[in-house]
Tab-separated table of C-alpha atoms in Angstrom:
chain	number	residue	atom	x	y	z
A	88	MET	CA	61.558	-12.945	-178.717
A	89	SER	CA	60.322	-15.931	-180.685
A	90	VAL	CA	58.194	-18.738	-179.322
A	91	ASN	CA	61.117	-21.180	-179.552
A	92	ASP	CA	63.314	-18.848	-177.516
A	93	ALA	CA	60.548	-18.521	-174.911
A	94	LEU	CA	60.222	-22.291	-174.581
A	95	LYS	CA	63.923	-22.642	-173.900
A	96	HIS	CA	63.431	-20.860	-170.567
A	97	PHE	CA	61.196	-23.811	-169.409
A	98	ASP	CA	63.680	-26.569	-170.382
A	99	PHE	CA	64.116	-28.925	-167.386
A	100	TYR	CA	66.277	-31.347	-169.371
A	101	LYS	CA	69.321	-29.285	-170.358
A	102	THR	CA	71.664	-31.221	-172.607
A	103	ILE	CA	75.422	-31.459	-172.642
A	104	GLN	CA	77.347	-31.035	-175.875
A	105	THR	CA	78.087	-34.346	-177.513
A	106	ASP	CA	81.738	-33.630	-178.098
A	107	ILE	CA	82.494	-33.443	-174.359
A	108	ARG	CA	80.791	-36.758	-173.490
A	109	ASP	CA	82.876	-39.924	-173.541
A	110	LYS	CA	81.530	-43.424	-174.200
A	111	THR	CA	83.149	-46.215	-172.184
A	112	VAL	CA	83.051	-50.007	-172.227
A	113	ALA	CA	81.934	-50.111	-168.592
A	114	GLY	CA	79.158	-47.635	-169.392
A	115	GLY	CA	77.981	-49.804	-172.294
A	116	ALA	CA	77.843	-52.898	-170.082
A	117	VAL	CA	75.929	-51.062	-167.368
A	118	SER	CA	73.546	-49.620	-169.973
A	119	LEU	CA	72.720	-53.066	-171.365
A	120	LEU	CA	72.122	-54.390	-167.870
A	121	ALA	CA	69.904	-51.386	-167.098
A	122	ALA	CA	67.858	-52.002	-170.270
A	123	VAL	CA	67.283	-55.646	-169.313
A	124	ILE	CA	66.275	-54.761	-165.745
A	125	MET	CA	63.910	-51.982	-166.858
A	126	GLY	CA	62.347	-54.280	-169.460
A	127	MET	CA	61.752	-57.035	-166.910
A	128	LEU	CA	60.274	-54.606	-164.401
A	129	PHE	CA	57.968	-53.170	-167.083
A	130	LEU	CA	56.701	-56.642	-168.091
A	131	CYS	CA	56.138	-57.718	-164.469
A	132	GLU	CA	54.238	-54.536	-163.670
A	133	THR	CA	52.136	-54.889	-166.829
A	134	TYR	CA	51.229	-58.498	-165.931
A	135	SER	CA	50.361	-57.435	-162.364
A	136	TYR	CA	48.134	-54.664	-163.686
A	137	VAL	CA	46.299	-56.935	-166.132
A	138	GLN	CA	45.942	-59.762	-163.591
A	139	GLY	CA	44.590	-57.543	-160.868
A	140	THR	CA	44.541	-58.029	-157.106
A	141	PRO	CA	42.379	-60.884	-155.683
A	142	ILE	CA	39.727	-59.708	-153.226
A	143	HIS	CA	38.108	-62.482	-151.138
A	144	SER	CA	34.573	-62.312	-149.779
A	145	ILE	CA	32.165	-64.833	-148.224
A	146	THR	CA	28.523	-64.938	-149.286
A	147	ILE	CA	25.573	-67.319	-149.177
A	148	ASP	CA	25.633	-69.747	-152.093
A	149	ASP	CA	22.507	-69.062	-154.158
A	150	HIS	CA	23.660	-70.219	-157.593
A	151	ASP	CA	21.296	-73.174	-157.569
A	152	ASN	CA	18.390	-70.767	-157.970
A	153	VAL	CA	19.622	-69.645	-161.380
A	154	SER	CA	21.800	-72.475	-162.656
A	155	PRO	CA	20.397	-74.599	-165.527
A	156	THR	CA	21.745	-77.662	-163.707
A	157	ALA	CA	20.490	-76.608	-160.308
A	158	GLY	CA	21.061	-78.982	-157.440
A	159	ALA	CA	23.594	-81.365	-159.029
A	160	PHE	CA	27.266	-81.643	-159.896
A	161	TRP	CA	29.966	-84.130	-160.979
A	162	VAL	CA	32.227	-86.161	-158.734
A	163	ASN	CA	35.433	-87.261	-160.476
A	164	PHE	CA	37.577	-90.042	-159.006
A	165	ASP	CA	40.626	-92.188	-159.700
A	166	ILE	CA	41.249	-94.798	-156.993
A	167	THR	CA	43.529	-97.843	-156.946
A	168	LEU	CA	42.745	-100.934	-154.849
A	169	PRO	CA	45.934	-103.053	-154.984
A	170	ALA	CA	44.480	-106.055	-153.107
A	171	ILE	CA	40.951	-106.311	-154.578
A	172	THR	CA	40.179	-107.694	-158.031
A	173	CYS	CA	37.711	-105.941	-160.303
A	174	ASP	CA	35.269	-108.873	-160.378
A	175	HIS	CA	32.869	-107.756	-157.661
A	176	ILE	CA	33.746	-104.104	-156.930
A	177	SER	CA	30.601	-102.020	-156.741
A	178	VAL	CA	30.433	-98.210	-156.939
A	179	ASP	CA	27.426	-97.022	-154.917
A	180	VAL	CA	25.880	-93.611	-154.223
A	181	GLU	CA	23.484	-92.634	-151.435
A	182	ASP	CA	22.256	-89.193	-150.345
A	183	ARG	CA	19.918	-87.428	-147.922
A	184	LEU	CA	17.174	-87.245	-150.536
A	185	GLY	CA	16.788	-91.009	-150.286
A	186	SER	CA	18.511	-91.824	-153.575
A	187	ARG	CA	20.321	-95.177	-153.444
A	188	ILE	CA	22.060	-96.417	-156.585
A	189	PHE	CA	24.196	-99.561	-156.409
A	190	ASP	CA	26.805	-101.025	-158.756
A	191	ILE	CA	26.932	-98.020	-161.090
A	192	GLN	CA	28.337	-98.964	-164.501
A	193	LYS	CA	27.819	-95.799	-166.554
A	194	ASN	CA	30.905	-93.530	-166.734
A	195	VAL	CA	32.829	-95.968	-164.497
A	196	GLU	CA	35.823	-97.985	-165.718
A	197	LYS	CA	37.531	-100.792	-163.786
A	198	ILE	CA	41.095	-101.545	-164.858
A	199	PRO	CA	42.746	-104.799	-163.639
A	200	LEU	CA	46.258	-104.547	-162.173
A	201	ASP	CA	48.949	-107.197	-161.785
A	202	LYS	CA	51.245	-107.658	-158.779
A	203	GLU	CA	53.541	-104.898	-160.026
A	204	GLY	CA	50.665	-102.442	-160.390
A	205	VAL	CA	50.782	-102.602	-164.193
A	206	GLU	CA	47.471	-102.447	-166.044
A	207	ALA	CA	46.263	-105.819	-167.311
A	208	ALA	CA	43.844	-106.581	-170.138
A	209	ILE	CA	40.310	-105.254	-169.680
A	210	LEU	CA	37.952	-108.108	-170.505
A	211	PRO	CA	34.432	-107.716	-171.866
A	212	ASP	CA	31.586	-108.860	-169.633
A	213	GLU	CA	30.517	-111.526	-172.130
A	214	ILE	CA	33.924	-113.111	-172.699
A	215	HIS	CA	32.664	-116.659	-172.167
A	216	ILE	CA	31.183	-118.483	-175.139
A	217	LYS	CA	27.461	-118.625	-174.492
A	218	ALA	CA	25.936	-122.080	-174.104
A	219	PRO	CA	23.058	-122.844	-176.471
A	220	ASP	CA	19.762	-123.855	-174.956
A	221	GLY	CA	19.366	-127.627	-174.789
A	222	HIS	CA	23.081	-128.372	-175.023
A	223	VAL	CA	22.446	-130.916	-172.260
A	224	THR	CA	19.339	-132.851	-173.242
A	225	LEU	CA	16.398	-133.428	-170.981
A	226	LYS	CA	16.995	-137.193	-171.140
A	227	GLU	CA	20.554	-136.773	-169.850
A	228	LEU	CA	19.272	-134.756	-166.917
A	229	GLN	CA	16.521	-137.272	-166.220
A	230	ASP	CA	19.040	-140.112	-166.222
A	231	VAL	CA	21.135	-138.269	-163.634
A	232	VAL	CA	18.179	-137.397	-161.422
A	233	ALA	CA	16.765	-140.917	-161.697
A	234	ASN	CA	19.892	-142.360	-160.059
A	235	PRO	CA	19.812	-141.316	-156.379
A	236	ASP	CA	23.252	-142.820	-155.741
A	237	ILE	CA	24.898	-140.183	-157.914
A	238	PHE	CA	24.567	-137.477	-155.233
A	239	LYS	CA	25.996	-139.795	-152.571
A	240	ARG	CA	28.999	-140.947	-154.555
A	241	THR	CA	32.328	-139.237	-154.101
A	242	ASN	CA	34.202	-140.556	-157.134
A	243	ASP	CA	32.559	-138.308	-159.751
A	244	THR	CA	34.403	-135.198	-158.553
A	245	VAL	CA	37.746	-134.962	-156.760
A	246	ASN	CA	38.158	-133.332	-153.356
A	247	LEU	CA	41.616	-131.798	-153.552
A	248	GLU	CA	43.957	-131.328	-150.617
A	249	ALA	CA	46.384	-128.405	-150.627
A	250	ASP	CA	49.473	-130.590	-150.964
A	251	LYS	CA	47.978	-132.474	-153.934
A	252	PHE	CA	46.472	-129.500	-155.757
A	253	MET	CA	49.369	-128.608	-158.074
A	254	GLU	CA	50.147	-132.238	-158.870
A	255	TRP	CA	46.524	-132.920	-159.824
A	256	VAL	CA	45.926	-129.859	-162.065
A	257	GLN	CA	49.291	-130.349	-163.784
A	258	SER	CA	48.448	-133.957	-164.587
A	259	HIS	CA	45.358	-133.040	-166.649
A	260	GLU	CA	45.255	-131.097	-169.872
A	261	TRP	CA	41.988	-129.471	-168.870
A	262	SER	CA	40.296	-129.325	-165.465
A	263	LEU	CA	37.642	-127.322	-163.656
A	264	VAL	CA	38.046	-126.569	-159.943
A	265	SER	CA	35.376	-125.189	-157.635
A	266	PHE	CA	36.615	-123.295	-154.563
A	267	ARG	CA	33.944	-123.406	-151.858
A	268	VAL	CA	33.161	-123.355	-148.140
A	269	ASP	CA	30.585	-125.448	-146.289
A	270	TRP	CA	28.731	-122.514	-144.740
A	271	CYS	CA	28.093	-120.747	-148.066
A	272	PRO	CA	24.483	-121.231	-149.290
A	273	TRP	CA	25.497	-120.667	-152.914
A	274	CYS	CA	28.123	-123.397	-152.571
A	275	GLN	CA	25.533	-125.779	-151.166
A	276	MET	CA	23.222	-125.044	-154.098
A	277	LEU	CA	26.076	-125.768	-156.519
A	278	VAL	CA	26.838	-129.277	-155.155
A	279	PRO	CA	24.124	-131.245	-157.075
A	280	ILE	CA	24.771	-129.193	-160.225
A	281	TRP	CA	28.526	-129.797	-159.974
A	282	LYS	CA	28.104	-133.545	-159.496
A	283	SER	CA	25.533	-133.796	-162.283
A	284	SER	CA	27.855	-131.936	-164.660
A	285	ALA	CA	30.709	-134.313	-163.749
A	286	VAL	CA	28.550	-137.370	-164.487
A	287	ILE	CA	27.355	-136.027	-167.855
A	288	LEU	CA	30.903	-135.089	-168.879
A	289	SER	CA	32.038	-138.581	-167.922
A	290	ASN	CA	29.194	-140.166	-169.893
A	291	ARG	CA	30.129	-138.044	-172.902
A	292	GLU	CA	33.796	-139.054	-172.460
A	293	VAL	CA	34.883	-135.423	-172.237
A	294	PRO	CA	38.410	-135.390	-170.701
A	295	VAL	CA	37.719	-132.450	-168.349
A	296	PRO	CA	37.541	-133.677	-164.747
A	297	LEU	CA	35.820	-131.584	-162.078
A	298	ALA	CA	37.360	-131.038	-158.646
A	299	THR	CA	36.545	-129.219	-155.424
A	300	VAL	CA	38.748	-127.360	-152.922
A	301	GLU	CA	37.296	-126.865	-149.448
A	302	CYS	CA	38.593	-123.423	-148.482
A	303	THR	CA	37.572	-123.839	-144.845
A	304	LYS	CA	40.411	-126.371	-144.558
A	305	HIS	CA	42.788	-124.897	-147.130
A	306	MET	CA	42.398	-121.104	-146.794
A	307	ASP	CA	46.039	-120.411	-147.662
A	308	LEU	CA	45.631	-122.175	-151.003
A	309	CYS	CA	42.444	-120.249	-151.731
A	310	LYS	CA	44.114	-116.925	-150.911
A	311	GLU	CA	47.037	-117.811	-153.156
A	312	ALA	CA	44.574	-118.599	-155.929
A	313	GLY	CA	42.994	-115.156	-155.475
A	314	VAL	CA	39.652	-116.428	-154.204
A	315	THR	CA	37.636	-113.806	-152.283
A	316	ALA	CA	34.113	-114.966	-153.184
A	317	PHE	CA	32.470	-118.383	-152.936
A	318	PRO	CA	31.917	-120.382	-154.977
A	319	THR	CA	34.638	-119.553	-157.512
A	320	ILE	CA	35.110	-121.827	-160.531
A	321	LYS	CA	38.480	-121.797	-162.313
A	322	LEU	CA	39.629	-123.418	-165.548
A	323	TYR	CA	43.164	-124.909	-165.696
A	324	HIS	CA	45.236	-126.036	-168.671
A	325	TRP	CA	48.156	-128.262	-167.685
A	326	GLY	CA	48.199	-126.557	-164.300
A	327	LYS	CA	48.028	-122.997	-165.676
A	328	HIS	CA	45.047	-120.843	-164.788
A	329	VAL	CA	42.972	-119.701	-167.768
A	330	ALA	CA	41.515	-116.322	-166.828
A	331	PRO	CA	38.986	-115.055	-166.169
A	332	ASP	CA	37.156	-117.062	-163.530
A	333	TYR	CA	33.934	-118.655	-164.715
A	334	LYS	CA	31.185	-116.002	-164.905
A	335	GLY	CA	28.449	-117.986	-166.635
A	336	LYS	CA	25.252	-119.398	-165.216
A	337	ARG	CA	25.566	-122.143	-162.641
A	338	THR	CA	23.477	-124.664	-164.509
A	339	VAL	CA	24.371	-128.125	-165.759
A	340	ASN	CA	23.816	-126.957	-169.322
A	341	ASP	CA	26.268	-124.018	-169.028
A	342	ILE	CA	28.965	-125.794	-167.014
A	343	VAL	CA	29.033	-128.809	-169.351
A	344	HIS	CA	29.243	-126.531	-172.396
A	345	PHE	CA	32.037	-124.475	-170.747
A	346	ALA	CA	34.050	-127.652	-170.092
A	347	GLU	CA	33.554	-128.985	-173.619
A	348	THR	CA	34.677	-125.691	-175.174
A	349	ALA	CA	37.670	-125.223	-172.844
A	350	ALA	CA	40.144	-124.895	-175.717
A	351	ASP	CA	37.950	-122.274	-177.418
A	352	GLN	CA	37.567	-120.398	-174.118
A	353	LYS	CA	41.364	-120.277	-173.796
A	354	ALA	CA	41.718	-118.974	-177.373
A	355	VAL	CA	39.191	-116.203	-176.690
A	356	ALA	CA	41.034	-115.223	-173.498
A	357	GLU	CA	44.397	-115.101	-175.280
A	358	LYS	CA	42.910	-112.970	-178.061
A	359	ALA	CA	41.665	-110.527	-175.412
A	360	GLY	CA	45.216	-110.229	-174.068
A	361	VAL	CA	44.822	-112.358	-170.945
A	362	ASN	CA	47.920	-113.890	-169.356
A	363	VAL	CA	47.359	-117.676	-169.358
A	364	SER	CA	50.876	-118.709	-168.348
A	365	ASP	CA	50.580	-118.381	-164.539
A	366	THR	CA	49.408	-120.967	-162.056
A	367	HIS	CA	47.089	-118.462	-160.391
A	368	ARG	CA	45.347	-115.402	-161.742
A	369	SER	CA	47.765	-112.580	-162.555
A	370	ASP	CA	45.446	-109.661	-161.807
A	371	VAL	CA	45.351	-108.978	-158.071
A	372	GLY	CA	44.236	-105.341	-157.930
A	373	CYS	CA	41.966	-102.833	-159.629
A	374	THR	CA	41.894	-99.134	-160.517
A	375	VAL	CA	38.431	-97.584	-160.517
A	376	VAL	CA	38.132	-94.425	-162.634
A	377	GLY	CA	35.094	-92.373	-163.569
A	378	HIS	CA	32.701	-89.582	-162.745
A	379	LEU	CA	29.271	-89.594	-161.142
A	380	PHE	CA	26.252	-87.305	-161.314
A	381	VAL	CA	25.108	-86.583	-157.743
A	382	HIS	CA	22.732	-84.208	-155.985
A	383	LYS	CA	24.066	-81.195	-154.109
A	384	VAL	CA	23.027	-82.592	-150.744
A	385	PRO	CA	25.005	-84.515	-148.111
A	386	GLY	CA	25.701	-87.975	-149.433
A	387	ARG	CA	28.112	-90.869	-149.675
A	388	ILE	CA	30.087	-92.592	-152.415
A	389	GLN	CA	31.114	-96.130	-151.531
A	390	LEU	CA	33.399	-98.772	-153.010
A	391	SER	CA	32.364	-102.198	-151.757
A	392	LEU	CA	31.961	-105.837	-152.796
A	393	LYS	CA	28.563	-106.962	-154.043
A	394	SER	CA	27.213	-110.069	-155.752
A	395	ASP	CA	23.816	-111.734	-155.937
A	396	THR	CA	25.361	-115.199	-156.333
A	397	HIS	CA	28.429	-115.213	-154.080
A	398	THR	CA	29.395	-115.184	-150.441
A	399	PHE	CA	32.525	-113.183	-149.651
A	400	ASN	CA	35.451	-114.278	-147.549
A	401	ARG	CA	35.836	-111.460	-145.012
A	402	GLU	CA	39.282	-112.715	-144.048
A	403	ALA	CA	40.592	-112.082	-147.575
A	404	VAL	CA	39.015	-108.649	-148.146
A	405	ASN	CA	41.656	-105.921	-147.939
A	406	PHE	CA	40.501	-102.448	-148.923
A	407	THR	CA	43.894	-100.765	-148.813
A	408	HIS	CA	43.545	-98.003	-151.392
A	409	GLN	CA	45.361	-95.109	-153.024
A	410	VAL	CA	43.396	-91.996	-153.994
A	411	HIS	CA	45.019	-90.463	-157.059
A	412	HIS	CA	42.262	-87.956	-157.633
A	413	LEU	CA	38.862	-86.965	-156.258
A	414	SER	CA	37.182	-83.678	-157.116
A	415	PHE	CA	33.858	-81.950	-157.670
A	416	ASN	CA	32.844	-79.651	-160.527
A	417	ASP	CA	29.754	-78.223	-162.189
A	418	ILE	CA	28.140	-80.280	-164.909
A	419	PRO	CA	29.871	-79.436	-168.212
A	420	GLU	CA	27.750	-78.590	-171.216
A	421	THR	CA	29.878	-80.684	-173.589
A	422	GLU	CA	32.321	-83.573	-173.416
A	423	GLU	CA	35.049	-81.247	-174.718
A	424	GLU	CA	34.497	-78.900	-171.783
A	425	MET	CA	34.660	-81.833	-169.366
A	426	GLU	CA	37.884	-83.075	-170.926
A	427	ALA	CA	39.416	-79.579	-170.786
A	428	ILE	CA	38.661	-79.323	-167.055
A	429	MET	CA	40.099	-82.772	-166.317
A	430	LEU	CA	43.284	-82.034	-168.288
A	431	ASP	CA	43.876	-78.606	-166.724
A	432	HIS	CA	46.530	-79.502	-164.146
A	433	GLU	CA	46.371	-76.111	-162.430
A	434	ILE	CA	42.680	-76.566	-161.710
A	435	GLN	CA	43.126	-80.186	-160.675
A	436	ASP	CA	45.920	-79.293	-158.254
A	437	LYS	CA	43.542	-76.897	-156.492
A	438	VAL	CA	40.404	-79.038	-156.407
A	439	SER	CA	42.038	-82.388	-155.547
A	440	ARG	CA	44.431	-82.417	-152.586
A	441	TRP	CA	44.799	-86.189	-152.250
A	442	LEU	CA	48.231	-86.346	-153.919
A	443	SER	CA	47.949	-90.116	-154.464
A	444	GLN	CA	47.789	-90.690	-150.718
A	445	THR	CA	47.645	-94.353	-149.624
A	446	PHE	CA	45.346	-95.620	-146.861
A	447	THR	CA	46.412	-99.023	-145.570
A	448	SER	CA	44.344	-101.710	-143.835
A	449	HIS	CA	46.644	-102.631	-140.957
A	450	THR	CA	44.191	-105.133	-139.445
A	451	LYS	CA	41.527	-107.520	-140.719
A	452	HIS	CA	38.014	-106.265	-141.444
A	453	THR	CA	39.180	-102.641	-141.777
A	454	MET	CA	36.572	-100.081	-142.829
A	455	HIS	CA	37.847	-96.810	-144.328
A	456	GLU	CA	35.777	-93.617	-144.138
A	457	HIS	CA	36.678	-90.189	-145.525
A	458	TYR	CA	34.730	-87.049	-144.620
A	459	LEU	CA	34.832	-84.207	-147.150
A	460	LYS	CA	33.600	-80.671	-146.540
A	461	VAL	CA	33.034	-79.095	-149.949
A	462	VAL	CA	33.254	-75.305	-150.403
A	463	GLU	CA	32.426	-73.489	-153.633
A	464	TYR	CA	34.819	-70.854	-154.962
A	465	GLU	CA	33.684	-68.365	-157.591
A	466	TYR	CA	36.306	-66.441	-159.539
A	467	LYS	CA	35.525	-63.173	-161.322
A	468	ASN	CA	37.601	-61.053	-163.724
A	469	GLN	CA	40.507	-63.469	-163.616
A	470	GLY	CA	42.605	-61.909	-166.384
A	471	PHE	CA	45.256	-64.280	-167.718
A	472	GLY	CA	44.883	-66.870	-164.940
A	473	TRP	CA	42.950	-70.167	-165.071
A	474	ALA	CA	39.911	-68.281	-166.306
A	475	ASN	CA	38.369	-71.304	-168.045
A	476	ALA	CA	36.794	-72.363	-164.720
A	477	ASN	CA	34.559	-69.677	-163.236
A	478	ARG	CA	33.500	-71.891	-160.339
A	479	ILE	CA	35.444	-74.672	-158.672
A	480	TYR	CA	34.901	-76.764	-155.552
A	481	GLU	CA	37.625	-77.239	-152.994
A	482	HIS	CA	37.269	-79.620	-150.067
A	483	SER	CA	38.848	-80.500	-146.749
A	484	ILE	CA	39.644	-84.123	-145.897
A	485	SER	CA	39.279	-86.023	-142.623
A	486	SER	CA	40.051	-89.749	-142.864
A	487	HIS	CA	39.433	-92.551	-140.373
A	488	SER	CA	39.690	-96.353	-140.365
A	489	TYR	CA	38.473	-98.967	-137.885
A	490	ALA	CA	37.880	-102.710	-137.609
A	491	THR	CA	34.322	-103.933	-138.069
A	492	ASP	CA	32.861	-107.368	-137.416
A	493	SER	CA	29.305	-106.577	-138.454
A	494	HIS	CA	29.846	-105.514	-142.087
A	495	LEU	CA	32.083	-106.279	-145.028
A	496	PRO	CA	34.996	-103.844	-145.282
A	497	ALA	CA	34.505	-100.967	-147.710
A	498	VAL	CA	35.733	-97.487	-148.620
A	499	LYS	CA	33.293	-94.645	-147.990
A	500	PHE	CA	33.549	-91.001	-149.043
A	501	HIS	CA	31.053	-88.846	-147.131
A	502	TYR	CA	30.594	-85.398	-148.659
A	503	ASP	CA	28.742	-82.357	-147.358
A	504	LEU	CA	28.460	-78.943	-149.035
A	505	SER	CA	28.955	-75.710	-147.165
A	506	PRO	CA	26.113	-73.161	-147.554
A	507	LEU	CA	28.757	-70.434	-147.809
A	508	GLN	CA	30.559	-69.500	-150.982
A	509	VAL	CA	33.951	-67.855	-151.286
A	510	SER	CA	34.049	-65.215	-154.017
A	511	VAL	CA	37.421	-64.163	-155.409
A	512	GLU	CA	37.265	-61.058	-157.567
A	513	HIS	CA	40.368	-59.781	-159.336
A	514	GLN	CA	40.228	-55.966	-159.267
A	515	SER	CA	42.525	-53.999	-161.524
A	516	ARG	CA	44.200	-50.790	-160.350
A	517	PRO	CA	43.414	-47.423	-161.989
A	518	TRP	CA	45.332	-46.694	-165.196
A	519	PHE	CA	47.141	-43.743	-163.657
A	520	SER	CA	48.417	-46.001	-160.880
A	521	PHE	CA	49.908	-48.285	-163.502
A	522	ILE	CA	51.614	-45.372	-165.308
A	523	THR	CA	52.919	-44.017	-162.003
A	524	MET	CA	54.404	-47.385	-161.039
A	525	VAL	CA	56.001	-47.858	-164.474
A	526	CYS	CA	57.607	-44.409	-164.301
A	527	ALA	CA	58.803	-45.068	-160.757
A	528	LEU	CA	60.284	-48.430	-161.658
A	529	VAL	CA	61.948	-47.265	-164.859
A	530	GLY	CA	63.187	-44.035	-163.328
A	531	GLY	CA	64.419	-45.740	-160.215
A	532	ALA	CA	66.241	-48.376	-162.228
A	533	TRP	CA	67.774	-45.638	-164.416
A	534	SER	CA	68.965	-43.682	-161.379
A	535	ILE	CA	70.437	-46.697	-159.595
A	536	MET	CA	72.233	-47.891	-162.705
A	537	SER	CA	73.608	-44.333	-163.201
A	538	VAL	CA	75.154	-44.576	-159.751
A	539	VAL	CA	76.562	-48.002	-160.644
A	540	ASN	CA	78.029	-46.539	-163.835
A	541	ASP	CA	79.653	-43.675	-161.914
A	542	VAL	CA	81.148	-46.125	-159.420
A	543	ALA	CA	82.455	-48.353	-162.199
A	544	THR	CA	84.007	-45.408	-164.024
A	545	SER	CA	85.562	-43.777	-160.960
A	546	SER	CA	87.004	-47.088	-159.731
A	547	GLY	CA	89.060	-47.489	-162.865
A	548	LEU	CA	87.083	-50.376	-164.368
A	549	GLY	CA	86.599	-48.376	-167.544
A	550	LYS	CA	90.300	-47.677	-167.840
A	551	MET	CA	91.014	-51.372	-167.179
A	552	PHE	CA	88.795	-52.386	-170.120
A	553	ALA	CA	90.448	-49.745	-172.342
A	554	ASP	CA	93.992	-50.900	-171.437
A	555	ALA	CA	93.006	-54.518	-172.135
A	556	LYS	CA	91.662	-53.498	-175.535
A	557	THR	CA	94.885	-51.577	-176.342
A	558	LEU	CA	97.002	-54.523	-175.260
A	559	ARG	CA	95.115	-56.916	-177.533
A	560	ALA	CA	95.422	-54.466	-180.439
A	561	SER	CA	99.208	-54.076	-180.020
A	562	SER	CA	99.777	-57.822	-179.748
């Protein structure tokens, strides 16, 4: 007996002669469906094997002992304040180590918004034409100071009433209006400077009259004009507001120069893309976007109003806000790495759960405080998942708001880091488990589809397809 004959005795897969097997249309359809199902099951099982099974564990976070950027991380934020202009918004950071940094400018961008929430032109800080030293001569100042009646007279500047405001500004080609309140010390300091500037402009025959609006009496007008800080000086051209509000020095020299170059100031504003066709300023809100470098200790990030030369109107401060994004991540080594993390939507969906939630100030003087508990997640052996971030920081959110009479309203984000770390390790199954599952899936699919084929054949579906084919051929 030959070796081939001996092997035939161990044949488990005995074959049937080809000439007694019949191919049917129903069998072909079932076979194609079986091939698709087995292929899909094979791909799904392969992906599951490569991806692995996530195993969660909780350990003490000790990465700061070995990390090159130990003890610090980034805070990324994107927050819209629809009722606060960008002029005086300050981004501040404080922490338990005693660090206190106010009005952070680096890596922070403030984007003006109009009433519809559309982004307006971003103006440079030095948009006003700078006044040269000595533009107002010493003799002119001495002449003003030498006349004590000037500061008692009321005809050099105009005190505008609310019902006469529009008529007055529309009747002059150019005009400067100071919005003030009596109890503001900065407004009181501006009075002699404002009157002196009006006298010098009159002596120089400059057709730019100066006026004053007392916001204590006409608060509705001041709110409509978008005034939240005192004093605020605005330039008007035939009744249309020329943005931005005056940001120069409050000296006679600078105010006189600003008035004399009003037409040039308007041209600069238009070139920067400012809307100069509205009666009042068109930007009413602000989006604050950026990222901050903070210590890994309990701390606070705050959005508030700050100015060294203004007094704020608490009645007009509304810190309703919408948090589009707020997250924490390790300090990237390059800008490209930072950009990749910020653009990875799968990561961002996990680390920022704010979902553009809006927090509304339902009453005056509302303070908003958010408490964040930050937990570090470390991912190992992630396979084909979002493996470009080995460590991410998730956080819980607890938000509160209340009325305060002792402080200016603000938005505060208190953050605290958990000492525990959640480790997620993706463990792959043994190779033989993968082969076993593939065989089971393919074999099971083959067996089930064989039963389906037998049912289809025995029920006459195959004969139905054959008769239909014969009928089409004869016709």
